[in-house]
Coordinates of C-alpha atoms and ligand atoms in Angstrom, one line a residue:
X1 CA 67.3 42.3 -72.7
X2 CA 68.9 40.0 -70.1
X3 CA 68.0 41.2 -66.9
X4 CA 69.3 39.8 -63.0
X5 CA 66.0 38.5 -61.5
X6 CA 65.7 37.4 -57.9
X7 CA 63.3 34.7 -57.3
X8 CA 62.4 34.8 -53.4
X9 CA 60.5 31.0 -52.9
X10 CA 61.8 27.2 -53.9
X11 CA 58.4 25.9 -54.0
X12 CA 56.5 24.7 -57.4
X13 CA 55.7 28.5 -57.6
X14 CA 59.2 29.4 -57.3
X15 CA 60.7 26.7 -59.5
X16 CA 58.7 27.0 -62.2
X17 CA 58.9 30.4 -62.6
X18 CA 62.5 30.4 -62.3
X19 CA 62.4 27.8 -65.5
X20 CA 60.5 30.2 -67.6
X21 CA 62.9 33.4 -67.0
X22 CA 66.2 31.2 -67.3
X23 CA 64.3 30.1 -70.4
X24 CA 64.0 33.4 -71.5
X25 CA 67.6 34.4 -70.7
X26 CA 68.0 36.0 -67.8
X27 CA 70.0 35.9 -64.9
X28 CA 68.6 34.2 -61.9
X29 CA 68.6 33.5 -58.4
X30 CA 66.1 31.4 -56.4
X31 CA 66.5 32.6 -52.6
X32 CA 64.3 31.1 -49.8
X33 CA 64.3 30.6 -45.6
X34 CA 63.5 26.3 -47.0
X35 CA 63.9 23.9 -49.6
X36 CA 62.5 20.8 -51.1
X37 CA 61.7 18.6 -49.6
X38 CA 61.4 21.0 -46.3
X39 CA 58.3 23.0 -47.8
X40 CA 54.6 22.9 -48.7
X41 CA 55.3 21.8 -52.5
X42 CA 56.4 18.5 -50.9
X43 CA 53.0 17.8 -49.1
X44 CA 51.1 18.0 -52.6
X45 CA 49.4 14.9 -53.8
X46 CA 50.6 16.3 -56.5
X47 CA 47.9 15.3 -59.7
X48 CA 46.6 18.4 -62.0
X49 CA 43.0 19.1 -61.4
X50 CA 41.4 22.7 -61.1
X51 CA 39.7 23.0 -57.7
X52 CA 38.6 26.5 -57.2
X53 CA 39.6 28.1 -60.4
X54 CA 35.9 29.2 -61.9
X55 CA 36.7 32.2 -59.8
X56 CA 39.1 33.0 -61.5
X57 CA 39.2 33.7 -65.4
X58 CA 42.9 33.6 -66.4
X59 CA 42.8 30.1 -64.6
X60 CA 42.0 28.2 -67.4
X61 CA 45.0 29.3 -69.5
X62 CA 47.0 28.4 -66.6
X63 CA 45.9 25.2 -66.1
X64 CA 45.8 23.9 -69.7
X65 CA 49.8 25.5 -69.9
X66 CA 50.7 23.7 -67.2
X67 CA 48.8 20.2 -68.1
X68 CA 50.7 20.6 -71.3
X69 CA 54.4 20.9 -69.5
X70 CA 53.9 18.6 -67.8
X71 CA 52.6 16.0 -70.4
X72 CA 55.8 17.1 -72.1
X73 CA 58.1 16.2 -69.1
X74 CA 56.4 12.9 -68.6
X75 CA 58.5 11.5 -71.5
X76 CA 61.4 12.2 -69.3
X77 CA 61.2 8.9 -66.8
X78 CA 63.4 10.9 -64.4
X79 CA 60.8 13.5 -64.2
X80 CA 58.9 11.5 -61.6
X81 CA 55.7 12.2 -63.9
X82 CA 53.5 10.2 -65.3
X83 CA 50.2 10.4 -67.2
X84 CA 47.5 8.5 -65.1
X85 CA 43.7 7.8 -65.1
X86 CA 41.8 10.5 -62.6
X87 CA 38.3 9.2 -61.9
X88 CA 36.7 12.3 -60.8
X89 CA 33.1 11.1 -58.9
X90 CA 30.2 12.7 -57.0
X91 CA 27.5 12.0 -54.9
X92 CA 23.9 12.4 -55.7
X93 CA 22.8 15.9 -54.5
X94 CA 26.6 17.2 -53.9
X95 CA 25.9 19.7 -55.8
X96 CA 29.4 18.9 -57.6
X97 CA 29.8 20.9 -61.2
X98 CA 31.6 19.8 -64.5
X99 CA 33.3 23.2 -64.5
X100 CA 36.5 21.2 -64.7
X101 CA 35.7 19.6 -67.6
X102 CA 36.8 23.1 -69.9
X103 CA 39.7 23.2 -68.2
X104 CA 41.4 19.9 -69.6
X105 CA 43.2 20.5 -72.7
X106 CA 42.3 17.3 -74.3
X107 CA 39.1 15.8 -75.0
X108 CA 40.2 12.6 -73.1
X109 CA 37.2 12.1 -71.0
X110 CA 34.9 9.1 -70.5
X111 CA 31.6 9.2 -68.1
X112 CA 31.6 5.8 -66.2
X113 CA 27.9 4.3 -66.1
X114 CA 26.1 1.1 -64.0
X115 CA 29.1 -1.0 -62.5
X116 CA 31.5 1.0 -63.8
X117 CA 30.7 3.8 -61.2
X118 CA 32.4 3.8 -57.4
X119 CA 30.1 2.4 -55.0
X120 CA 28.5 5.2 -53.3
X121 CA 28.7 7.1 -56.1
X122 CA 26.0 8.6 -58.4
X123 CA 28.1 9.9 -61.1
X124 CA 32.1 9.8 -62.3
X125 CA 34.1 10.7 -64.9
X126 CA 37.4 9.1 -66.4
X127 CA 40.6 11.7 -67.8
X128 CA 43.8 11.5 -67.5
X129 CA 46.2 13.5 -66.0
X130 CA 49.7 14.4 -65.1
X131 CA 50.6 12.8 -61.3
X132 CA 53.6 15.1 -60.5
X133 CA 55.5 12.6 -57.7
X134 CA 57.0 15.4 -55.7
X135 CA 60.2 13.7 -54.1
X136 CA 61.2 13.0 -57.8
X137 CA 59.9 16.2 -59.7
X138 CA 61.3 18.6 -57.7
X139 CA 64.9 17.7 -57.0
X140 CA 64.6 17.1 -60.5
X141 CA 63.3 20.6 -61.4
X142 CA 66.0 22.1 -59.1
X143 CA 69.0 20.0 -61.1
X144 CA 67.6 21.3 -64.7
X145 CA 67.5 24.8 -63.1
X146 CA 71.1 24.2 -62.1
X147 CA 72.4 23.1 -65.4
X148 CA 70.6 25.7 -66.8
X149 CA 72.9 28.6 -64.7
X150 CA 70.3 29.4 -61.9
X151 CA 71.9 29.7 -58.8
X152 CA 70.3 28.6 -55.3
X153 CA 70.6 30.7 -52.2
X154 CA 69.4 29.9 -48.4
X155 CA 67.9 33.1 -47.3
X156 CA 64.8 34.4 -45.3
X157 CA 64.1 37.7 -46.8
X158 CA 62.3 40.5 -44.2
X159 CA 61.5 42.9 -46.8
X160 CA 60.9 42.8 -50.1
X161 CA 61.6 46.3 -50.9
X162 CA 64.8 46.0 -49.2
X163 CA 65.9 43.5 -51.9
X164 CA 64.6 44.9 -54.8
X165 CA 67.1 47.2 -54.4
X166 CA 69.8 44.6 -55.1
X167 CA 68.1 43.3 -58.3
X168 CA 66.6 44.4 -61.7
X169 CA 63.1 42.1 -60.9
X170 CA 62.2 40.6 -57.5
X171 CA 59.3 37.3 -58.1
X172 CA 57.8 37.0 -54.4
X173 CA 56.9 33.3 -54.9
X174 CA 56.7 33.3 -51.1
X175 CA 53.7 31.0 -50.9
X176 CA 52.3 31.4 -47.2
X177 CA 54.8 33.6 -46.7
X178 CA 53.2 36.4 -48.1
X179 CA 50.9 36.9 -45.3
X180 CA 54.0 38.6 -43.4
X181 CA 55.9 40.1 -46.5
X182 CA 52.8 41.6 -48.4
X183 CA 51.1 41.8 -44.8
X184 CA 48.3 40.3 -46.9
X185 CA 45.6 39.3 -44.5
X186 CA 43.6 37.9 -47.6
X187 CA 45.9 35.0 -47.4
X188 CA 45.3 32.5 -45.4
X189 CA 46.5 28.5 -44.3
X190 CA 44.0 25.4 -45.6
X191 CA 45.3 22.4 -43.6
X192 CA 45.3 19.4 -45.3
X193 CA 46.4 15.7 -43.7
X194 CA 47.0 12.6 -45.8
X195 CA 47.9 9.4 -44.8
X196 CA 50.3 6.9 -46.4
X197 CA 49.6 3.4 -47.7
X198 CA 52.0 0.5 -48.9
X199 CA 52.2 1.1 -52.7
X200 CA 51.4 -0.9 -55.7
X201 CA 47.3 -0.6 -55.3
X202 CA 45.0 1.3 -57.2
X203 CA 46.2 1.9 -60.8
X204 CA 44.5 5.3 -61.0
X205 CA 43.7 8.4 -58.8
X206 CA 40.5 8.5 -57.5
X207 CA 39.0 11.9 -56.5
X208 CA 35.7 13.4 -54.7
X209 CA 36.4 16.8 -53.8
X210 CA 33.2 17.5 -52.1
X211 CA 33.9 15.3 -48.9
X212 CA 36.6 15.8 -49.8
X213 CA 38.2 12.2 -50.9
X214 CA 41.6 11.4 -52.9
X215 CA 43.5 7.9 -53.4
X216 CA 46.6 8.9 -55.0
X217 CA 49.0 6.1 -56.2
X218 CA 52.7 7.5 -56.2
X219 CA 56.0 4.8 -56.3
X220 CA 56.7 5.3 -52.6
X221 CA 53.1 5.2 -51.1
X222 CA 49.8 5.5 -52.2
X223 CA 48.5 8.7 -50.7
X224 CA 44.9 9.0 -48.8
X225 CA 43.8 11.9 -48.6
X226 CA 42.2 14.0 -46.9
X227 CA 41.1 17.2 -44.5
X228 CA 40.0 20.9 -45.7
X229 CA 40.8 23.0 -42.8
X230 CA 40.3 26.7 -43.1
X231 CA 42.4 29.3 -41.2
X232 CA 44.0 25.8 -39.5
X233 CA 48.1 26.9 -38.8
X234 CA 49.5 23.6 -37.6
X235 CA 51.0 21.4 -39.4
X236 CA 51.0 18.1 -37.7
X237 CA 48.4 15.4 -38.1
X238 CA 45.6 14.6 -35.6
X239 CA 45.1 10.7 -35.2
X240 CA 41.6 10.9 -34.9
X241 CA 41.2 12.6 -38.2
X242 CA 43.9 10.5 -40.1
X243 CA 41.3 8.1 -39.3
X244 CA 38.3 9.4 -40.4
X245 CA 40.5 9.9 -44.0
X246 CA 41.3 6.4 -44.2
X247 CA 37.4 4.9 -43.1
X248 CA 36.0 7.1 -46.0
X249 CA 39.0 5.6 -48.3
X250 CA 37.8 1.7 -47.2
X251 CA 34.6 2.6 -47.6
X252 CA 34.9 3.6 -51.7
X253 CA 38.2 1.0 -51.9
X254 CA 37.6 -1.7 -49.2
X255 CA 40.9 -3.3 -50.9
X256 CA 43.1 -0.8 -49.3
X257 CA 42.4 -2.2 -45.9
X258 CA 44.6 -4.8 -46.4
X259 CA 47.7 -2.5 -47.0
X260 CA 49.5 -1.0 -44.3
X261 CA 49.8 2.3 -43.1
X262 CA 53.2 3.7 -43.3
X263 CA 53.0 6.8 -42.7
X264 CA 51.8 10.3 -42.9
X265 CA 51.9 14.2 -43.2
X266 CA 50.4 17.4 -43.2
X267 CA 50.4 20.7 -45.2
X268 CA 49.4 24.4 -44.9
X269 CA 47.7 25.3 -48.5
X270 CA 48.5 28.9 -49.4
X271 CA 45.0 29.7 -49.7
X272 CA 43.8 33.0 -51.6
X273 CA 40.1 34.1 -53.1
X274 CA 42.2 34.5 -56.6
X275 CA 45.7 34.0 -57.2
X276 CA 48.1 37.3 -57.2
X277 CA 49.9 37.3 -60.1
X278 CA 50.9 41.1 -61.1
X279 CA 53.5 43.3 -61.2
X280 CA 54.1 46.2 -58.7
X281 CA 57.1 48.5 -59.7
X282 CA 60.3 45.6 -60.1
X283 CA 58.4 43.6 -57.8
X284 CA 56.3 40.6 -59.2
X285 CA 54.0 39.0 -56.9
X286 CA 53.1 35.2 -57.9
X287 CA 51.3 33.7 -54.6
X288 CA 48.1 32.4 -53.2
X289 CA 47.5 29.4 -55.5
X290 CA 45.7 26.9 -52.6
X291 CA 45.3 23.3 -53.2
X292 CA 46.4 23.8 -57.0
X293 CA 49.6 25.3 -56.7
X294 CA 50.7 22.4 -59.5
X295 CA 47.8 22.7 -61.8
X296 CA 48.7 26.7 -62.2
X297 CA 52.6 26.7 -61.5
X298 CA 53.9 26.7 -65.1
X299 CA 51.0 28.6 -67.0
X300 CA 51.3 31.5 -64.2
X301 CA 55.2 30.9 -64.6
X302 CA 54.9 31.8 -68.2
X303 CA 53.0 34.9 -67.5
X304 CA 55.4 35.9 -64.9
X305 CA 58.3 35.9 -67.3
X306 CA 55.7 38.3 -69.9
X307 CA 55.9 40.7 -66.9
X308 CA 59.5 41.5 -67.4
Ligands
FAD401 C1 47.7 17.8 -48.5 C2 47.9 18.7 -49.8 C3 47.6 18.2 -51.0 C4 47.7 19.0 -52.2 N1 47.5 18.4 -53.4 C5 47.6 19.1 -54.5 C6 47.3 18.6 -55.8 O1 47.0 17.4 -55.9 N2 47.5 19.3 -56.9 C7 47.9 20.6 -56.8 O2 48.1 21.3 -57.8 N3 48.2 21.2 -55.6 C8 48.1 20.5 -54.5 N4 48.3 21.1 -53.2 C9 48.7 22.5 -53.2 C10 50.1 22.8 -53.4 O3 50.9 22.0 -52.5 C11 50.4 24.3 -53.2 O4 49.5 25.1 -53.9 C12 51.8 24.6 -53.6 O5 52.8 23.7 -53.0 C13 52.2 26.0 -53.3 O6 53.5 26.2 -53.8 P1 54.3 27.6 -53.5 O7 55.6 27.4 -54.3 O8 53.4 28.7 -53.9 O9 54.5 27.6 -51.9 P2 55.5 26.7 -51.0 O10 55.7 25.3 -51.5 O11 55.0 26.9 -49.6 O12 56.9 27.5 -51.2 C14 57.1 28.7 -50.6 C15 58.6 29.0 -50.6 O13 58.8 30.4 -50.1 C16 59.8 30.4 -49.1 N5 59.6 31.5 -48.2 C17 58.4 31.8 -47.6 N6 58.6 33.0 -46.9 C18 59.9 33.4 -47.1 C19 60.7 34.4 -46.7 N7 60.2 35.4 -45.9 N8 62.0 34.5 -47.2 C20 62.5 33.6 -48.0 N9 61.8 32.5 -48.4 C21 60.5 32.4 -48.0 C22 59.6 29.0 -48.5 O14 60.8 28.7 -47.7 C23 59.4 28.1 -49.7 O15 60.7 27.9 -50.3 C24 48.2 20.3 -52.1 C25 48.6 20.8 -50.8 C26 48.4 20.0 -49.7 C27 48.8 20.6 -48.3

């Protein structure tokens, strides 16, 4: 039965999850205090890789649903996605694990060997992947949602009980936000600064998340990435770290030095041990996802609408 769903959050959580309910008929409103391209979701490299899911064992189905929307939407040029080489490398002694490796839904995966591997590096593996550009995808997402009758209102919400009197379902896709709505101290902000390159250079994404390292090559820059900062609230950059970022970058690419920098941002990763995804009463909580709030939106989307 069709019911009238509010959706309080307009980031990849909110969006996505808003796609799978209108998908499965019901009424729906996305509500939030920002938008795209005001929010977190816009700070996102935005590839799919599962960081930090082996703690978590509905990740993988949520990461292989999402991998497979998103290869589906790639035929869609307006999308802003694309499927692109990821060459996922480690040090020696890093103590890096092929965990990831179950989590990719295709058996499209080379290890590199000799010159082949990034220097400095003692082991790397080739996939692909979905790069989600996020100043394309999610305009994009939010004109689908649109055509498909979801409406869009600009509204902080104070209490989510208060306004799950108005509806038949609240989804508190609330992203940091949560920490003050659920007064969920288990949630906390994971800092992460990039900076921006001329585009055009490298052809794939390159990725060492123990240092942690990412080269991210989107239409309008190529992202460098980037900082891992723990309980870290502010959200501008620090010079002196954007350049740390960009010597580690040289150092495994020395061809980026010759591009300029133009540019550069920072973002507050809604970090949580697991992800919350259940239902309490007609409220249904889909938060936490940290620095892989893409790789899970549209598998834990999917489950959010089987909680109806
Ligand atoms: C530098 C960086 C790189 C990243 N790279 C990747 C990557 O490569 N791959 C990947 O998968 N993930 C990546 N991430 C993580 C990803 O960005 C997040 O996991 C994701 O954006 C979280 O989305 P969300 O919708 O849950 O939250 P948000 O995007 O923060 O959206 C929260 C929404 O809730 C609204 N809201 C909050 N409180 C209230 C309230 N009280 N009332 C009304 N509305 C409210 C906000 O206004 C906003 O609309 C990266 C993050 C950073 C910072």
């Amino acid at each position: 039965m069709s019911k009238h769903i509010v959706v309080v959050g307009a980031g990849i959580s909110g969006l996505s999850s808003a796609w799978k309910l209108a998908e499965s008929g019901h009424h729906v409103t996305v509500t939030a205090k920002a938008f795209s391209p005001g929010i977190t979701s816009n700070r996102a490299a935005a590839f799919w890789f599962p960081y930090h899911v082996r703690n978590d064992h509905r990740g993988m189905e949520w990461c292989r649903k999402s991998y497979t929307f998103f290869k589906e939407r790639s035929m869609d040029p307006a999308s802003g996605i694309c499927i692109i080489p990821l060459i996922k490398a480690a040090k020696a002694g890093a103590g890096d694990e092929d965990t990831w490796i179950q989590y990719m839904p295709e058996n499209r995966l080379r290890a590199l060997a000799g010159a082949e591997l990034p220097q400095g590096y003692a082991k790397a593996f080739e996939a692909h992947v979905p790069l989600i550009e996020t100043q394309l995808f999610l305009p994009y997402l939010q004109q689908q949602l649109v055509e498909k009758g979801v409406s869009f209102v600009q509204r902080e919400i104070t209490d989510l009980d208060g306004i799950s009197q108005e509806y038949d379902i609240v989804v508190n896709c609330s992203g940091l936000g949560a920490r003050e709505l659920c007064n969920d101290a288990t949630l906390f902000a994971v800092k992460g600064q990039v900076a921006l390159l001329e585009p055009g250079y490298p052809g794939h994404i390159f990725l060492d998340n123990q240092t942690p390292s990412y080269i991210v090559p989107r239409k309008d820059a190529t992202i460098v990435g980037g900082t891992y900062e723990e309980h870290n609230y502010d959200a501008q950059t620090v010079e002196e770290d954007l350049q740390q970022v960009l010597a580690k970058a040289y150092h495994i690419m020395p061809a980026l030095k010759e591009r300029k920098i133009i540019g550069s941002w920072a973002g507050l990763r809604p970090f949580r041990q697991s992800v919350r995804l259940e239902r309490e009463s007609n409220i249904i909580h889909n938060y936490g996802h940290g620095g892989r709030g893409f790789t899970l939106s549209f598998g834990c989307a999917e489950e959010v609408a089987s909680l109806v």
